[in-house]
């Protein structure tokens, strides 16, 4: 009989326990969780705080009792594994309720401790009004602070997934909110020009967005309240005075630290297991650690990047669940190999969705990977059918073989569908040439005859085949005297949505008859609103002997890169 011990529940551990039982009725399976809850929807926590998920119990996916009844798994909550004796194949466990310790032997051990919020050593940050959000007790403490302190103002530090979701939760509760991000953008999985759409949405909602700023000091001004409470049940309220590294300061009533997470590696490190450069546990393709009898999954490990194959740290629920299943297979004698993490992710920012898959431009540059990029801004479904919304999509691909390197998209409708399609295409090894031929569903309420994906592929292939010579938004402000900027939109558009200084305006429908106004000894840099009319103008000019380039993504990409 195989005995499997699992450290940590939630995504990876709980998935492994359930899968192991489905494969074997004989295996003895014990799962340890140092907190009071073994399986909960941690991605749903901000939505309960904000009121979207009204029933707290909906977040509790499994209990020790339900796990025992359905899967015959011995789940021990409030039990923390303190150490691993690898030669003896035992662990020492502490019962956090009564303080007692005991040992358990194992044939295989699975580590799924997750990742913990990182809070830098900022003076004054350890106070009753400052919180992180990782689990149900964290959520309960935040809700208690909101109820007790009745904040008029909230501050969130960190513009990642949790930070953005908490920003929106506070806004929904009618609490004036400041979002502080040390980088020059929120949502670092996407590139800055795409994050500009999020910046515009956040500011439009009245959020005080402070980019390029870091929290430097916190001063807690306490106010003790004993109203209708015993001395043991008293709570602290008050305000916080925050000072930023740029010299700015202000008061707030609740502070959420969501700078990022780090792998929980203490147990693995003390056991002498190999760790990677990100601090995560090193595993092979079978999810074995440097000890073949110990497996690891989820946010605690470094998993291979799908594009490069190099170790990466991508704390997402999808990979953790799949890894838990595979680890269970392998502990019970199978040979399932993990095939890399793409980092497919999406976040809701008020009415906006922002999603990404694969590599972004920043990491491609860092890793010296050759790439080309295109932008398209087109309708989520047929424009003549009511409710159509604009999707802005960035596609990164190899100029050598057309392989998909990554993609980012934002909009109010249909963003998830397009990134999911591209995630499948990337994993299947498809090229942008093959993307042209994707046959996606079309009816006016759901899509267009030429889908966003097809459109991006058409633009990409124009570049690869030499039918288009691109210029990108980041080059526009550095044009030289041998280049001339041509705006081919209608004059009314310039007044309504803005324009780039120094451009000559000739509408595309007049270009054939006014082409002689343009000098042939200069390179014509063309732009329109989204790039489509610019391509029409480009083809007219090059077919008439002009040297030209078209701004990919048009004025819309250029404009939001400044947001």
XYZ file of C-alpha atoms in Angstrom, residues 26-376:
351
model
C -5.660 1.267 -1.527
C -3.392 4.292 -1.147
C -3.273 6.004 2.236
C -3.551 9.758 1.664
C -3.046 12.375 4.373
C -3.233 16.095 3.632
C -1.910 18.724 6.052
C -3.076 22.325 6.039
C -1.767 24.765 8.621
C -4.794 27.027 8.191
C -8.429 26.287 9.068
C -9.557 25.771 5.451
C -8.290 23.082 3.112
C -9.879 23.982 -0.206
C -11.163 27.444 -0.969
C -11.488 29.765 -3.966
C -8.661 32.182 -3.206
C -9.188 33.953 -6.546
C -12.696 34.833 -5.366
C -11.664 36.553 -2.130
C -11.624 40.160 -3.460
C -15.053 39.629 -5.021
C -16.561 38.691 -1.663
C -15.009 41.769 -0.060
C -16.450 43.962 -2.825
C -19.887 42.331 -2.621
C -20.050 40.506 -5.966
C -20.013 37.134 -4.171
C -22.445 37.657 -1.325
C -22.379 34.176 0.224
C -19.079 33.515 2.013
C -19.732 29.766 2.061
C -19.561 29.703 -1.746
C -15.803 30.226 -1.401
C -15.360 27.009 0.574
C -14.998 24.304 -2.074
C -14.267 21.336 0.192
C -14.115 20.693 3.926
C -12.222 17.971 5.791
C -15.530 16.169 6.194
C -16.448 16.349 2.516
C -12.970 15.242 1.464
C -13.196 12.260 3.780
C -16.691 11.330 2.611
C -16.018 11.609 -1.122
C -12.340 10.756 -1.434
C -11.443 8.986 1.826
C -8.621 11.472 2.371
C -7.472 12.198 5.916
C -7.414 16.012 5.944
C -5.765 17.601 8.970
C -6.368 21.326 9.178
C -4.476 23.450 11.710
C -1.602 20.990 11.341
C 1.724 22.369 10.115
C 4.530 20.212 8.754
C 7.609 21.562 10.527
C 10.411 19.465 9.047
C 11.249 16.604 6.703
C 13.597 13.740 7.561
C 14.515 12.566 4.092
C 16.658 9.539 5.030
C 13.899 8.223 7.324
C 11.131 9.363 4.951
C 9.185 10.995 7.775
C 7.801 14.440 8.549
C 7.336 16.173 11.878
C 3.915 17.768 12.252
C 2.729 20.315 14.799
C -0.903 20.452 15.832
C -1.513 24.196 16.005
C -4.575 23.760 18.239
C -2.911 22.042 21.189
C 0.784 22.520 20.344
C 1.587 18.803 20.251
C 4.006 17.322 17.721
C 4.086 13.949 16.007
C 5.723 12.207 13.061
C 4.264 10.576 9.974
C 6.065 8.308 7.549
C 5.626 8.464 3.780
C 6.347 6.605 0.597
C 5.854 9.820 -1.376
C 5.628 13.387 -0.162
C 3.993 16.209 -2.138
C 4.838 19.811 -1.318
C 2.120 22.312 -2.240
C 2.645 25.161 0.247
C 1.943 27.917 -2.293
C 3.384 31.418 -2.249
C 3.162 34.074 0.431
C 2.595 37.813 -0.014
C 5.816 39.783 0.025
C 5.816 42.759 2.377
C 9.032 44.786 2.406
C 10.481 46.084 5.650
C 8.772 49.472 5.515
C 8.816 51.376 8.832
C 5.411 51.194 10.505
C 3.843 48.718 8.071
C 3.070 46.221 10.859
C -0.169 47.679 12.235
C -3.833 46.623 12.610
C -5.015 48.570 9.558
C -2.524 47.064 7.098
C -3.418 43.767 5.438
C -2.371 41.237 2.838
C -4.823 38.925 1.076
C -3.997 35.257 0.623
C -6.655 33.189 2.363
C -10.046 33.202 4.102
C -8.752 34.511 7.478
C -7.028 37.395 5.653
C -10.307 38.185 3.907
C -12.218 38.062 7.186
C -9.750 40.469 8.803
C -10.116 42.951 5.928
C -13.913 42.781 6.159
C -13.724 43.290 9.936
C -11.532 46.367 9.481
C -13.993 47.772 6.936
C -16.896 47.172 9.303
C -15.108 48.494 12.393
C -13.109 51.382 10.992
C -15.672 52.434 8.351
C -12.933 53.731 6.053
C -13.545 56.781 3.933
C -10.279 56.210 2.100
C -8.381 53.035 1.176
C -4.918 52.574 -0.279
C -3.688 49.611 -2.290
C 0.031 49.135 -2.896
C 0.736 47.056 -5.996
C -0.942 47.023 -9.399
C -1.030 43.273 -10.013
C -4.046 40.964 -10.037
C -4.917 41.189 -6.324
C -4.138 44.896 -6.159
C -6.420 45.731 -9.074
C -9.198 43.518 -7.747
C -8.988 45.084 -4.273
C -8.968 48.561 -5.837
C -12.231 47.717 -7.568
C -13.686 46.133 -4.412
C -13.100 49.319 -2.409
C -14.551 51.425 -5.219
C -17.688 49.261 -5.254
C -18.048 49.807 -1.525
C -18.008 53.565 -2.086
C -14.576 54.031 -0.530
C -12.295 56.598 -2.156
C -9.205 54.700 -3.258
C -5.540 55.346 -4.074
C -3.519 52.798 -6.036
C 0.269 53.009 -5.717
C 2.562 51.164 -8.133
C 6.348 51.446 -8.122
C 6.617 50.609 -11.839
C 5.457 52.951 -14.611
C 2.480 50.694 -15.312
C 0.002 48.318 -13.696
C -0.258 44.679 -14.811
C 3.375 43.862 -15.604
C 2.466 40.729 -17.644
C 1.369 43.133 -20.396
C 3.492 45.820 -22.013
C 3.206 49.472 -21.071
C 1.259 50.631 -24.124
C -1.373 47.957 -23.457
C -1.458 48.829 -19.764
C -2.348 52.349 -20.898
C -5.905 51.160 -21.557
C -6.122 50.056 -17.916
C -4.657 53.357 -16.709
C -7.326 55.282 -18.620
C -10.122 53.109 -17.190
C -8.783 53.409 -13.638
C -8.505 57.194 -13.822
C -11.911 57.512 -15.466
C -13.415 55.766 -12.402
C -11.951 58.384 -10.090
C -9.189 56.217 -8.642
C -6.111 58.146 -7.500
C -3.497 56.272 -9.567
C 0.113 56.940 -8.608
C 2.646 55.270 -10.893
C 6.402 55.321 -10.382
C 5.936 55.748 -6.637
C 6.798 53.522 -3.676
C 5.572 53.445 -0.104
C 8.383 54.571 2.183
C 6.878 54.967 5.645
C 3.631 54.250 7.528
C 2.568 56.044 10.712
C -0.292 54.463 12.628
C -2.472 56.805 14.661
C -4.494 54.506 16.912
C -7.915 55.039 18.378
C -8.994 52.434 20.942
C -12.702 51.612 20.999
C -14.427 49.602 23.745
C -17.964 50.305 22.628
C -20.213 47.304 23.415
C -17.144 45.037 23.673
C -15.291 43.235 26.418
C -11.637 44.063 27.050
C -10.687 40.862 25.215
C -12.826 41.824 22.212
C -11.687 45.423 21.859
C -10.580 46.509 18.436
C -8.257 49.174 17.197
C -9.231 51.789 14.680
C -7.703 55.016 13.555
C -5.823 56.295 10.532
C -2.547 55.745 8.717
C -0.260 58.468 7.458
C 1.585 57.273 4.355
C 4.777 58.777 2.968
C 5.956 57.962 -0.552
C 9.480 57.999 -1.931
C 8.651 61.057 -4.048
C 7.960 63.112 -0.933
C 4.173 62.997 -1.200
C 2.136 62.011 1.853
C -1.520 61.507 2.725
C -3.824 59.815 5.214
C -5.739 56.582 4.664
C -8.009 54.359 6.731
C -7.029 50.915 5.457
C -3.937 49.714 3.581
C -3.632 46.616 1.396
C -0.122 45.416 0.542
C -0.188 43.464 -2.716
C 3.305 44.009 -4.057
C 3.692 40.386 -5.084
C 4.267 36.888 -3.765
C 7.276 34.690 -3.081
C 7.416 30.886 -3.061
C 6.982 29.244 0.326
C 10.337 27.460 0.356
C 11.291 27.248 4.037
C 10.340 23.596 4.461
C 12.047 22.544 1.227
C 15.130 24.594 1.979
C 15.547 23.167 5.484
C 15.232 19.671 3.988
C 18.090 20.411 1.587
C 15.996 20.308 -1.566
C 17.315 22.231 -4.561
C 15.896 25.718 -5.099
C 15.986 27.829 -8.253
C 17.022 31.419 -8.912
C 13.498 32.712 -8.178
C 13.482 30.973 -4.803
C 11.051 28.298 -5.942
C 11.550 24.563 -5.556
C 13.353 23.021 -8.521
C 11.444 20.153 -10.158
C 11.971 17.986 -13.231
C 9.383 17.392 -15.943
C 7.746 14.739 -13.746
C 7.407 17.318 -10.916
C 9.968 15.517 -8.765
C 12.262 17.593 -6.598
C 15.947 16.785 -6.153
C 14.672 13.960 -3.928
C 12.825 11.449 -6.168
C 10.395 10.568 -3.356
C 9.364 14.206 -2.893
C 7.234 16.004 -5.491
C 6.261 19.674 -5.568
C 3.587 21.654 -7.420
C 1.901 25.029 -7.660
C 3.098 28.449 -6.608
C 6.012 27.016 -4.618
C 7.876 25.673 -7.656
C 9.765 27.006 -10.631
C 8.185 25.594 -13.760
C 9.530 25.719 -17.320
C 8.495 28.627 -19.491
C 6.604 27.333 -22.519
C 8.480 29.519 -25.019
C 12.042 29.314 -23.715
C 11.997 26.170 -21.585
C 13.858 28.088 -18.884
C 12.721 28.064 -15.238
C 10.054 30.646 -14.440
C 7.858 31.639 -11.521
C 4.214 31.970 -12.577
C 1.828 31.713 -9.590
C -1.461 30.837 -11.296
C -4.269 28.465 -10.323
C -4.526 26.688 -13.693
C -0.958 25.342 -13.769
C -1.177 24.412 -10.064
C -4.291 22.298 -10.623
C -2.797 20.498 -13.622
C 0.470 19.898 -11.805
C -1.332 18.411 -8.798
C -3.088 15.917 -11.058
C 0.153 14.948 -12.811
C 2.088 14.574 -9.570
C -0.564 12.174 -8.275
C -0.275 10.153 -11.488
C 3.474 9.918 -11.140
C 3.485 9.051 -7.435
C 1.253 6.116 -8.346
C 3.510 4.791 -11.084
C 2.647 6.733 -14.210
C 4.994 8.947 -16.228
C 3.159 12.179 -16.979
C 5.384 15.105 -17.953
C 4.557 18.766 -17.423
C 4.878 20.653 -20.694
C 5.522 24.203 -19.600
C 3.627 27.241 -18.389
C 2.338 29.858 -20.818
C 1.160 32.269 -18.134
C -2.328 32.626 -19.608
C -4.142 35.107 -17.384
C -6.978 37.622 -17.292
C -8.116 40.321 -14.897
C -11.273 42.407 -14.614
C -10.718 46.145 -14.213
C -14.191 47.619 -13.808
C -15.843 47.120 -17.226
C -12.515 46.334 -18.869
C -10.941 42.907 -19.273
C -7.191 42.584 -19.742
C -5.603 39.270 -20.674
C -2.280 37.891 -21.842
C -0.521 34.688 -22.836
C 3.107 33.796 -23.441
C 5.963 36.260 -23.482
C 5.633 40.028 -23.435
C 7.900 42.408 -25.282
C 9.907 43.303 -22.169
C 10.924 39.692 -21.512
C 11.636 38.982 -25.193
C 14.049 41.917 -25.192
C 15.583 40.790 -21.902
C 16.126 37.260 -23.236
C 17.429 38.528 -26.607
C 14.694 36.700 -28.529
C 13.993 38.072 -32.008
C 10.378 39.135 -32.463
C 7.975 41.205 -34.508
C 4.699 42.645 -33.274
C 1.371 43.815 -34.589
C -1.575 45.652 -33.077
C -5.188 45.498 -34.181
